[in-house]
Structures are given as structure tokens and as C-alpha cells.
Tab-separated table of C-alpha atoms and ligand atoms in Angstrom:
chain	number	residue	atom	x	y	z
A	211	MET	CA	72.259	15.497	263.978
A	212	GLN	CA	72.403	12.752	261.526
A	213	GLN	CA	72.877	9.219	262.926
A	214	HIS	CA	75.588	7.068	261.331
A	215	LYS	CA	74.255	3.827	259.986
A	216	PRO	CA	77.201	1.293	259.793
A	217	VAL	CA	77.525	-0.368	256.363
A	218	LEU	CA	77.825	-3.996	255.440
A	219	ILE	CA	77.559	-5.090	259.132
A	220	LYS	CA	76.693	-8.752	258.392
A	221	GLU	CA	79.520	-9.062	255.893
A	222	VAL	CA	81.951	-7.325	258.245
A	223	LEU	CA	81.182	-10.049	260.984
A	224	GLN	CA	81.241	-12.718	258.334
A	225	TYR	CA	84.922	-11.919	257.201
A	226	LEU	CA	86.289	-10.554	260.387
A	227	LYS	CA	85.008	-13.609	262.314
A	228	PRO	CA	85.486	-12.163	265.772
A	229	LYS	CA	85.264	-14.912	268.422
A	230	ALA	CA	85.007	-15.057	272.228
A	231	GLY	CA	88.479	-14.012	273.770
A	232	GLU	CA	89.967	-12.384	270.613
A	233	SER	CA	91.367	-9.012	270.260
A	234	ILE	CA	90.191	-6.971	267.311
A	235	VAL	CA	91.135	-3.342	266.278
A	236	ASP	CA	88.487	-1.178	264.823
A	237	CYS	CA	90.669	1.443	263.104
A	238	THR	CA	87.965	3.717	262.156
A	239	PHE	CA	85.707	3.627	265.388
A	240	GLY	CA	83.383	6.564	264.198
A	241	GLN	CA	80.145	6.116	266.150
A	242	GLY	CA	81.085	2.794	267.374
A	243	GLY	CA	78.444	0.911	265.189
A	244	HIS	CA	80.720	-1.906	263.902
A	245	ALA	CA	82.721	-1.945	267.210
A	246	SER	CA	79.594	-2.630	269.278
A	247	LYS	CA	78.710	-5.754	267.277
A	248	ILE	CA	82.291	-6.977	267.457
A	249	LEU	CA	82.265	-6.403	271.277
A	250	LYS	CA	79.374	-8.770	271.434
A	251	LYS	CA	81.140	-11.449	269.680
A	252	VAL	CA	84.698	-11.233	271.385
A	253	LYS	CA	82.628	-11.152	274.753
A	254	SER	CA	83.996	-9.986	278.053
A	255	LYS	CA	87.170	-12.145	277.671
A	256	GLY	CA	87.977	-10.452	274.436
A	257	LEU	CA	89.383	-6.966	273.652
A	258	VAL	CA	88.381	-4.205	271.270
A	259	LEU	CA	90.726	-1.438	270.471
A	260	GLY	CA	88.999	1.504	268.746
A	261	LEU	CA	90.994	4.328	267.017
A	262	ASP	CA	89.665	7.392	265.492
A	263	PHE	CA	91.727	10.573	264.662
A	264	ASN	CA	88.737	12.722	265.358
A	265	GLN	CA	88.238	13.284	269.091
A	266	ASP	CA	84.636	14.310	268.834
A	267	ASN	CA	83.421	10.912	267.726
A	268	ILE	CA	85.209	9.148	270.642
A	269	GLU	CA	83.995	11.766	273.246
A	270	GLN	CA	80.372	11.483	271.942
A	271	TYR	CA	80.481	7.641	272.172
A	272	LYS	CA	81.891	7.894	275.824
A	273	LYS	CA	79.053	10.288	276.676
A	274	LYS	CA	76.236	8.263	275.303
A	275	PHE	CA	77.413	4.757	276.297
A	276	LYS	CA	79.528	3.711	279.288
A	277	PRO	CA	82.446	1.862	277.417
A	278	PRO	CA	82.934	-1.571	278.871
A	279	ARG	CA	86.376	-2.360	280.345
A	280	ASN	CA	87.473	-4.443	277.378
A	281	LEU	CA	86.992	-1.515	274.877
A	282	ILE	CA	90.036	0.821	274.754
A	283	LEU	CA	89.458	4.059	272.794
A	284	ILE	CA	92.377	6.196	271.607
A	285	GLN	CA	92.507	9.253	269.403
A	286	GLU	CA	94.959	8.122	266.996
A	287	ASN	CA	95.692	7.752	263.152
A	288	PHE	CA	95.564	4.124	262.161
A	289	LYS	CA	98.774	4.545	260.093
A	290	ASN	CA	100.389	4.400	263.607
A	291	LEU	CA	98.753	1.027	264.552
A	292	LYS	CA	101.970	-0.873	264.821
A	293	GLN	CA	103.494	1.562	267.343
A	294	ILE	CA	100.027	1.964	269.170
A	295	LEU	CA	99.880	-1.885	269.756
A	296	ARG	CA	103.380	-1.872	271.178
A	297	ASP	CA	102.593	1.174	273.435
A	298	GLN	CA	99.491	-0.450	274.656
A	299	GLU	CA	101.241	-3.755	275.248
A	300	ILE	CA	98.521	-5.534	273.081
A	301	GLY	CA	100.900	-7.310	270.594
A	302	LYS	CA	99.538	-8.831	267.537
A	303	VAL	CA	95.720	-9.048	267.085
A	304	ASP	CA	93.196	-11.489	265.611
A	305	GLY	CA	91.354	-8.961	263.391
A	306	ILE	CA	91.503	-5.541	261.994
A	307	LEU	CA	88.663	-3.493	260.398
A	308	LEU	CA	89.085	-0.184	258.442
A	309	ASP	CA	85.767	1.426	257.376
A	310	LEU	CA	87.327	4.468	255.485
A	311	GLY	CA	86.013	7.979	255.000
A	312	PHE	CA	83.739	9.874	257.453
A	313	SER	CA	80.667	9.180	259.538
A	314	SER	CA	77.315	10.775	258.775
A	315	ASN	CA	77.144	12.806	261.958
A	316	GLN	CA	80.527	14.463	260.799
A	317	LEU	CA	78.622	15.851	257.893
A	318	ASP	CA	76.681	18.111	260.449
A	319	GLN	CA	79.690	18.739	262.715
A	320	ILE	CA	82.718	19.466	260.583
A	321	ALA	CA	82.629	22.783	258.880
A	322	GLY	CA	82.750	22.503	255.232
A	323	LEU	CA	82.192	18.811	254.827
A	324	SER	CA	78.505	19.240	253.497
A	325	PHE	CA	77.719	21.404	250.596
A	326	LEU	CA	74.142	21.523	252.067
A	327	LYS	CA	75.529	23.814	254.820
A	328	PRO	CA	76.337	26.957	252.670
A	329	GLU	CA	77.121	29.314	255.708
A	330	MET	CA	80.039	27.065	256.935
A	331	ARG	CA	83.672	27.839	256.806
A	332	LEU	CA	85.415	25.759	254.133
A	333	ASP	CA	87.553	23.735	256.641
A	334	MET	CA	86.897	20.034	256.052
A	335	LEU	CA	89.346	18.988	258.761
A	336	ILE	CA	88.243	15.650	260.059
A	337	ASN	CA	91.688	14.822	261.402
A	338	ASP	CA	92.051	17.155	264.112
A	339	GLN	CA	95.631	15.934	264.760
A	340	VAL	CA	97.276	17.208	261.712
A	341	ARG	CA	99.997	19.582	262.666
A	342	GLU	CA	99.911	22.255	259.844
A	343	LYS	CA	96.010	22.370	259.939
A	344	LYS	CA	95.761	23.359	256.316
A	345	THR	CA	92.105	23.734	255.466
A	346	ALA	CA	90.177	23.455	252.168
A	347	LYS	CA	89.988	27.125	251.967
A	348	ASP	CA	93.809	27.410	252.466
A	349	LEU	CA	94.335	25.124	249.650
A	350	LEU	CA	91.872	26.842	247.414
A	351	ASN	CA	93.473	30.297	248.081
A	352	GLN	CA	97.046	29.368	248.410
A	353	ALA	CA	97.998	26.187	246.412
A	354	ASN	CA	99.513	26.738	242.885
A	355	GLN	CA	97.675	25.800	239.803
A	356	VAL	CA	99.630	22.613	239.429
A	357	GLU	CA	98.999	21.523	243.013
A	358	LEU	CA	95.268	22.194	242.589
A	359	GLU	CA	95.180	20.269	239.251
A	360	LYS	CA	96.839	17.240	240.805
A	361	ILE	CA	94.370	17.229	243.766
A	362	PHE	CA	91.370	17.466	241.488
A	363	GLN	CA	92.757	14.911	238.963
A	364	GLU	CA	94.000	12.374	241.407
A	365	TYR	CA	91.644	12.670	244.328
A	366	GLY	CA	88.378	13.678	242.512
A	367	GLU	CA	89.263	12.168	239.097
A	368	ILE	CA	87.594	15.248	237.673
A	369	LYS	CA	87.804	15.702	233.811
A	370	ASN	CA	89.191	19.071	232.842
A	371	SER	CA	91.131	19.357	236.155
A	372	ASN	CA	93.722	21.612	234.401
A	373	VAL	CA	90.919	24.086	233.305
A	374	LEU	CA	89.303	23.803	236.784
A	375	ALA	CA	92.662	24.670	238.551
A	376	LYS	CA	93.094	27.693	236.260
A	377	ARG	CA	89.704	29.138	236.825
A	378	ILE	CA	90.030	28.592	240.684
A	379	THR	CA	93.317	30.578	240.705
A	380	LYS	CA	91.586	33.285	238.522
A	381	SER	CA	88.495	33.380	240.651
A	382	ARG	CA	90.558	33.831	243.963
A	383	GLN	CA	92.184	37.024	242.383
A	384	GLN	CA	88.796	38.600	242.715
A	385	LYS	CA	87.787	37.255	246.024
A	386	ASN	CA	89.216	34.555	248.265
A	387	PHE	CA	87.235	31.351	249.164
A	388	GLU	CA	85.958	31.546	252.617
A	389	THR	CA	82.655	29.638	252.893
A	390	VAL	CA	80.865	26.593	251.262
A	391	GLN	CA	78.787	29.250	249.498
A	392	ASP	CA	81.841	30.756	247.898
A	393	LEU	CA	82.583	27.166	246.408
A	394	ILE	CA	79.069	26.450	245.365
A	395	GLY	CA	78.737	29.856	243.670
A	396	PHE	CA	81.943	28.980	241.865
A	397	VAL	CA	80.539	25.667	240.703
A	398	ARG	CA	77.342	27.424	239.520
A	399	ASN	CA	79.320	29.999	237.481
A	400	ASN	CA	81.443	27.267	235.853
A	401	LYS	CA	78.753	24.658	234.919
A	402	ASP	CA	80.392	23.851	231.725
A	403	LEU	CA	83.055	21.991	233.807
A	404	PHE	CA	80.702	19.736	235.740
A	405	ARG	CA	78.477	17.957	233.420
A	406	ASN	CA	77.716	14.654	235.347
A	407	LYS	CA	73.902	14.395	235.412
A	408	ARG	CA	73.874	11.695	238.013
A	409	MET	CA	75.435	13.529	240.902
A	410	ASN	CA	75.615	17.064	242.378
A	411	PRO	CA	78.324	18.752	240.409
A	412	ALA	CA	79.952	19.882	243.562
A	413	THR	CA	80.458	16.279	244.806
A	414	LYS	CA	83.694	15.281	243.264
A	415	LEU	CA	85.322	18.673	243.989
A	416	PHE	CA	84.298	18.575	247.692
A	417	MET	CA	85.495	14.962	247.841
A	418	ALA	CA	88.978	15.894	246.300
A	419	LEU	CA	89.544	18.611	248.685
A	420	ARG	CA	88.465	16.505	251.780
A	421	ILE	CA	90.959	13.787	250.776
A	422	ALA	CA	93.721	16.227	250.309
A	423	VAL	CA	93.083	18.152	253.446
A	424	ASN	CA	92.972	15.060	255.693
A	425	HIS	CA	95.861	13.149	253.827
A	426	GLU	CA	93.448	10.302	253.501
A	427	LEU	CA	95.346	8.325	250.869
A	428	ASP	CA	98.705	8.876	252.428
A	429	ASN	CA	97.221	7.356	255.602
A	430	LEU	CA	95.971	4.253	253.869
A	431	LYS	CA	99.247	3.900	252.042
A	432	ALA	CA	101.137	3.970	255.200
A	433	PHE	CA	98.790	1.494	256.873
A	434	LEU	CA	99.151	-0.917	254.064
A	435	LYS	CA	102.776	-1.113	254.705
A	436	ILE	CA	102.251	-2.139	258.301
A	437	TYR	CA	99.187	-4.264	258.650
A	438	LEU	CA	100.861	-7.579	258.280
A	439	ASP	CA	103.119	-6.834	261.094
A	440	CYS	CA	99.979	-6.228	263.392
A	441	LEU	CA	98.250	-9.496	262.661
A	442	LYS	CA	98.668	-12.898	264.260
A	443	THR	CA	98.726	-15.946	261.904
A	444	ARG	CA	95.166	-16.643	260.872
A	445	GLY	CA	94.353	-13.044	261.824
A	446	ARG	CA	91.822	-11.312	259.429
A	447	ILE	CA	91.864	-7.972	257.919
A	448	VAL	CA	88.755	-6.301	256.437
A	449	PHE	CA	88.560	-3.079	254.444
A	450	ILE	CA	85.600	-0.940	253.309
A	451	SER	CA	86.129	1.824	251.025
A	452	PHE	CA	83.947	4.267	249.163
A	453	HIS	CA	86.415	5.841	246.713
A	454	SER	CA	87.812	3.953	243.594
A	455	LEU	CA	91.377	5.167	244.272
A	456	GLU	CA	91.327	3.657	247.741
A	457	ASP	CA	89.727	0.447	246.434
A	458	ARG	CA	92.363	0.189	243.833
A	459	MET	CA	95.252	0.641	246.375
A	460	ILE	CA	93.730	-2.084	248.696
A	461	LYS	CA	93.032	-4.537	245.803
A	462	LEU	CA	96.648	-4.157	244.448
A	463	LYS	CA	98.263	-4.565	247.920
A	464	LEU	CA	96.113	-7.584	248.878
A	465	LYS	CA	96.871	-9.110	245.491
A	466	GLN	CA	100.694	-8.657	245.945
A	467	ASP	CA	100.541	-9.976	249.672
A	468	ALA	CA	98.673	-13.107	248.339
A	469	SER	CA	101.062	-13.824	245.601
A	470	ASN	CA	104.143	-16.143	245.462
A	471	CYS	CA	105.626	-14.078	242.877
A	472	ILE	CA	105.692	-10.392	242.226
A	473	CYS	CA	108.173	-10.445	239.320
A	474	ALA	CA	107.377	-8.128	236.226
A	475	GLU	CA	104.962	-9.969	233.782
A	476	ASP	CA	107.623	-10.267	230.988
A	477	GLU	CA	110.105	-11.847	233.445
A	478	PHE	CA	110.734	-15.413	231.925
A	479	GLN	CA	111.602	-16.893	235.272
A	480	CYS	CA	110.667	-15.917	238.860
A	481	LYS	CA	113.653	-14.064	240.572
A	482	CYS	CA	111.745	-12.438	243.456
A	483	ASP	CA	111.486	-15.272	246.098
A	484	HIS	CA	108.266	-13.519	247.265
A	485	LYS	CA	106.215	-15.689	249.633
A	486	ALA	CA	102.399	-15.160	249.933
A	487	GLU	CA	101.590	-13.818	253.328
A	488	ILE	CA	97.804	-13.768	253.179
A	489	GLU	CA	95.081	-15.729	251.515
A	490	LEU	CA	92.503	-13.560	249.772
A	491	LEU	CA	88.915	-14.042	251.255
A	492	THR	CA	87.177	-11.971	248.678
A	493	LYS	CA	88.196	-12.564	245.009
A	494	LYS	CA	85.809	-9.697	243.960
A	495	PRO	CA	84.673	-6.741	246.202
A	496	ILE	CA	81.648	-7.310	248.384
A	497	ARG	CA	78.818	-4.822	247.614
A	498	PRO	CA	75.818	-3.919	249.685
A	499	THR	CA	72.543	-5.479	248.715
A	500	GLN	CA	69.819	-3.337	246.930
A	501	GLU	CA	67.915	-3.550	250.199
A	502	GLU	CA	70.816	-1.979	252.173
A	503	ILE	CA	71.181	0.664	249.596
A	504	ARG	CA	67.472	1.426	249.854
A	505	ILE	CA	67.708	1.726	253.723
A	506	ASN	CA	71.150	3.420	253.745
A	507	PRO	CA	71.896	5.240	250.321
A	508	ARG	CA	75.269	6.158	251.715
A	509	SER	CA	76.344	2.490	251.359
A	510	ARG	CA	75.850	2.470	247.491
A	511	SER	CA	79.585	2.939	246.748
A	512	ALA	CA	80.869	0.784	249.412
A	513	LYS	CA	83.293	-2.142	248.511
A	514	LEU	CA	84.510	-4.641	251.034
A	515	ARG	CA	87.696	-6.586	250.604
A	516	ALA	CA	89.188	-9.130	253.146
A	517	GLY	CA	92.193	-11.381	253.658
A	518	ILE	CA	93.474	-13.864	256.296
A	519	LYS	CA	97.218	-13.961	257.247
A	520	ILE	CA	98.895	-17.324	256.521
B	251	SAM	C1	82.926	5.586	257.951
B	251	SAM	S1	83.399	6.275	259.434
B	251	SAM	C2	83.348	4.792	260.555
B	251	SAM	C3	82.210	4.542	261.020
B	251	SAM	C4	82.098	3.357	262.036
B	251	SAM	N1	82.532	2.120	261.411
B	251	SAM	C5	80.759	3.032	262.575
B	251	SAM	O1	80.212	2.083	262.472
B	251	SAM	O2	80.339	4.034	263.365
B	251	SAM	C6	85.021	6.545	259.449
B	251	SAM	C7	85.758	7.119	260.633
B	251	SAM	O3	87.146	7.002	260.620
B	251	SAM	C8	87.820	7.977	261.170
B	251	SAM	N2	89.020	8.113	260.379
B	251	SAM	C9	89.238	8.277	259.073
B	251	SAM	N3	90.522	8.252	258.685
B	251	SAM	C10	91.246	7.943	259.800
B	251	SAM	C11	92.469	7.668	260.097
B	251	SAM	N4	93.652	7.668	259.207
B	251	SAM	N5	92.856	7.273	261.482
B	251	SAM	C12	91.793	7.183	262.426
B	251	SAM	N6	90.527	7.489	262.165
B	251	SAM	C13	90.258	7.796	260.792
B	251	SAM	C14	86.874	9.251	260.808
B	251	SAM	O4	87.055	10.284	261.637
B	251	SAM	C15	85.409	8.569	261.054
B	251	SAM	O5	85.015	8.703	262.311
């Protein structure tokens, strides 16, 4: 099984600044790579709350390490953080980390996530809490052309998304999509739509379906609405994203929260009365060093942004 290497560890600690006695939430616990470093900083007087909407990651960590008393692990979606902090009687916290996407071990464990495993079912469900359990193959076989085009365009930023969606709906009339191999076969037969020489042509298509199946952007959007209510004054928020759409959403929200005016640009005089609630800690996104990318190629698209509540 692939071991997950946490990205931007040094930078996460630099901006999250966990100190002895503080309470910190790791919203995307994964294999506990970041959380174990944070635990060392908050020491036994502090508290780490780890969330992951994938039960296996939490169970694997519990099996491998005996979690200390000051690490609370819950299978939950980070979009519910405000309610979780209330239910756990933790109140507001000193720091929050979000390291979006999936962990490397999940590539081996979750059916359909990797195009290197052609025999797997096209599921892609990382979030095993979603009620409707709509998998990638359900989308490919059942969504209408307009819905598919939207998924490919918005989540995959794929050129010719309309043609791609049309060809998918045509292809499924002959044979439904069931396995990873079926989708790879489709990509091979439609090479003219996937011309990017720098990446495997299936990459963006797999990414778009994964984001749709797990409602990844909706979760982030919901979290961005509540994160300020979860932080104490001087509390830090750190985001790591791997997708330009996620980074754009984070950048715009942090910019808005750090601004004393959110009036439209053509407004002559400020009418909004908006007050900045955070101070930006990163003017530009922090990127991994060449050395980190060499050791951990998965880190190459990571972008870190951070802020502190004022
Ligand atoms: C990139 S990994 C995090 C790795 C972790 N930082 C580490 O060092 O091991 C992202 C994790 O977040 C989880 N995840 C993604 N979206 C989530 C959400 N909305 N709520 C809770 N967990 C989520 C995934 O299941 C995955 O385990």
C-alpha cells in the first residue's frame, strides 16, 4: 500500500503555529501525518481534533498507533465543523488545517480512484457518508449530457467538454461504463479530445468525476461560510489545495474576509460597512520547494494559503 507523505509540513507548522496547551483541528486527518506533528507542538496540555469523512483512514491510524488521550478522532465532514465543536463541547479553537483531496493510500484502497488499476469498479467514493452513494459509473451511465458537460467543464476544466459529454452518452448506448478499464478504453478511442502532452489524458477526466462524486467543492464552499465562527481571536487558518478551482475559492474568500470594503469596484463611495475579520498571512500562495517536489511528486500542485483572525 502507498504510504501518504504529508505535504508542506514545515510551512504548515510555520503558519498554523501550534503552541503548548492550544486546541487545533485537523479537518482532513488522512493518515495523521500533519496531525502527529501538531500533537507534538500542543503537548499533552493541548488538544487535536481530527476529522475525516472516510472511516478507513481513521481506523487504520487507530490500529497502527495508540492515539493519545488528547487526540479526538471523528468520522465527519469538515463542512459540519461548527456543529461538531458544539457537540464535543470544545468551543472555538486556536487553529484549523485543511489539506484537501485524498491521501496516497486511498489510491490503492478506493475503487476507481486510480487509472493504474483497470480492473476496479468505477466508484470513486471517498466520502463514505454520502447518503445517495452515487458513484462515478452512475454519473457516466445516468447523468444527462448537460450535467456531464458541467462536471467536465467546471471540475476538470476540460476543453471540448460539450463534445466529450456527447460522446460519453453515445458510448453508453453501446455499453455501460462499469470498470476503470471501460473509461480508459473510451479515452483511448477518443484521443483527439485529450491532447495535453504533459499529463496522462485520463487525469482531468478522473479528477472531475472524483470531485463530483464526493461533492468536494460544495464541502469547501460550506466550510468557507463557517470557519470564522470556529476560530478564537488570533486563531490561524491554513489551507492546502491541489486544484485551481479550490485555490480560487479560498483566495477570494480570504481576500473578502481580510477587506474593510466589499463594495463593487465601480461604487464611488463605500456603502457596505464590511469589517475585515482576518489578516492574510500569505499574500501569494506558498508552493513546495523543488527538493520537496523531487522527494514527493504529489506535492507539485500544492498551494498553501493562511490567515489569522483579528
Ligand atoms: C490529502 S489527505 C490529508 C492527509 C493528511 N494531512 C496527512 O498528513 O495524512 C485528505 C484527507 O481528507 C479527507 N477529506 C476530504 N474531504 C473531506 C471532508 N469534506 N471532510 C472530511 N474529510 C475529508 C480524505 O478522506 C483524505 O483522507
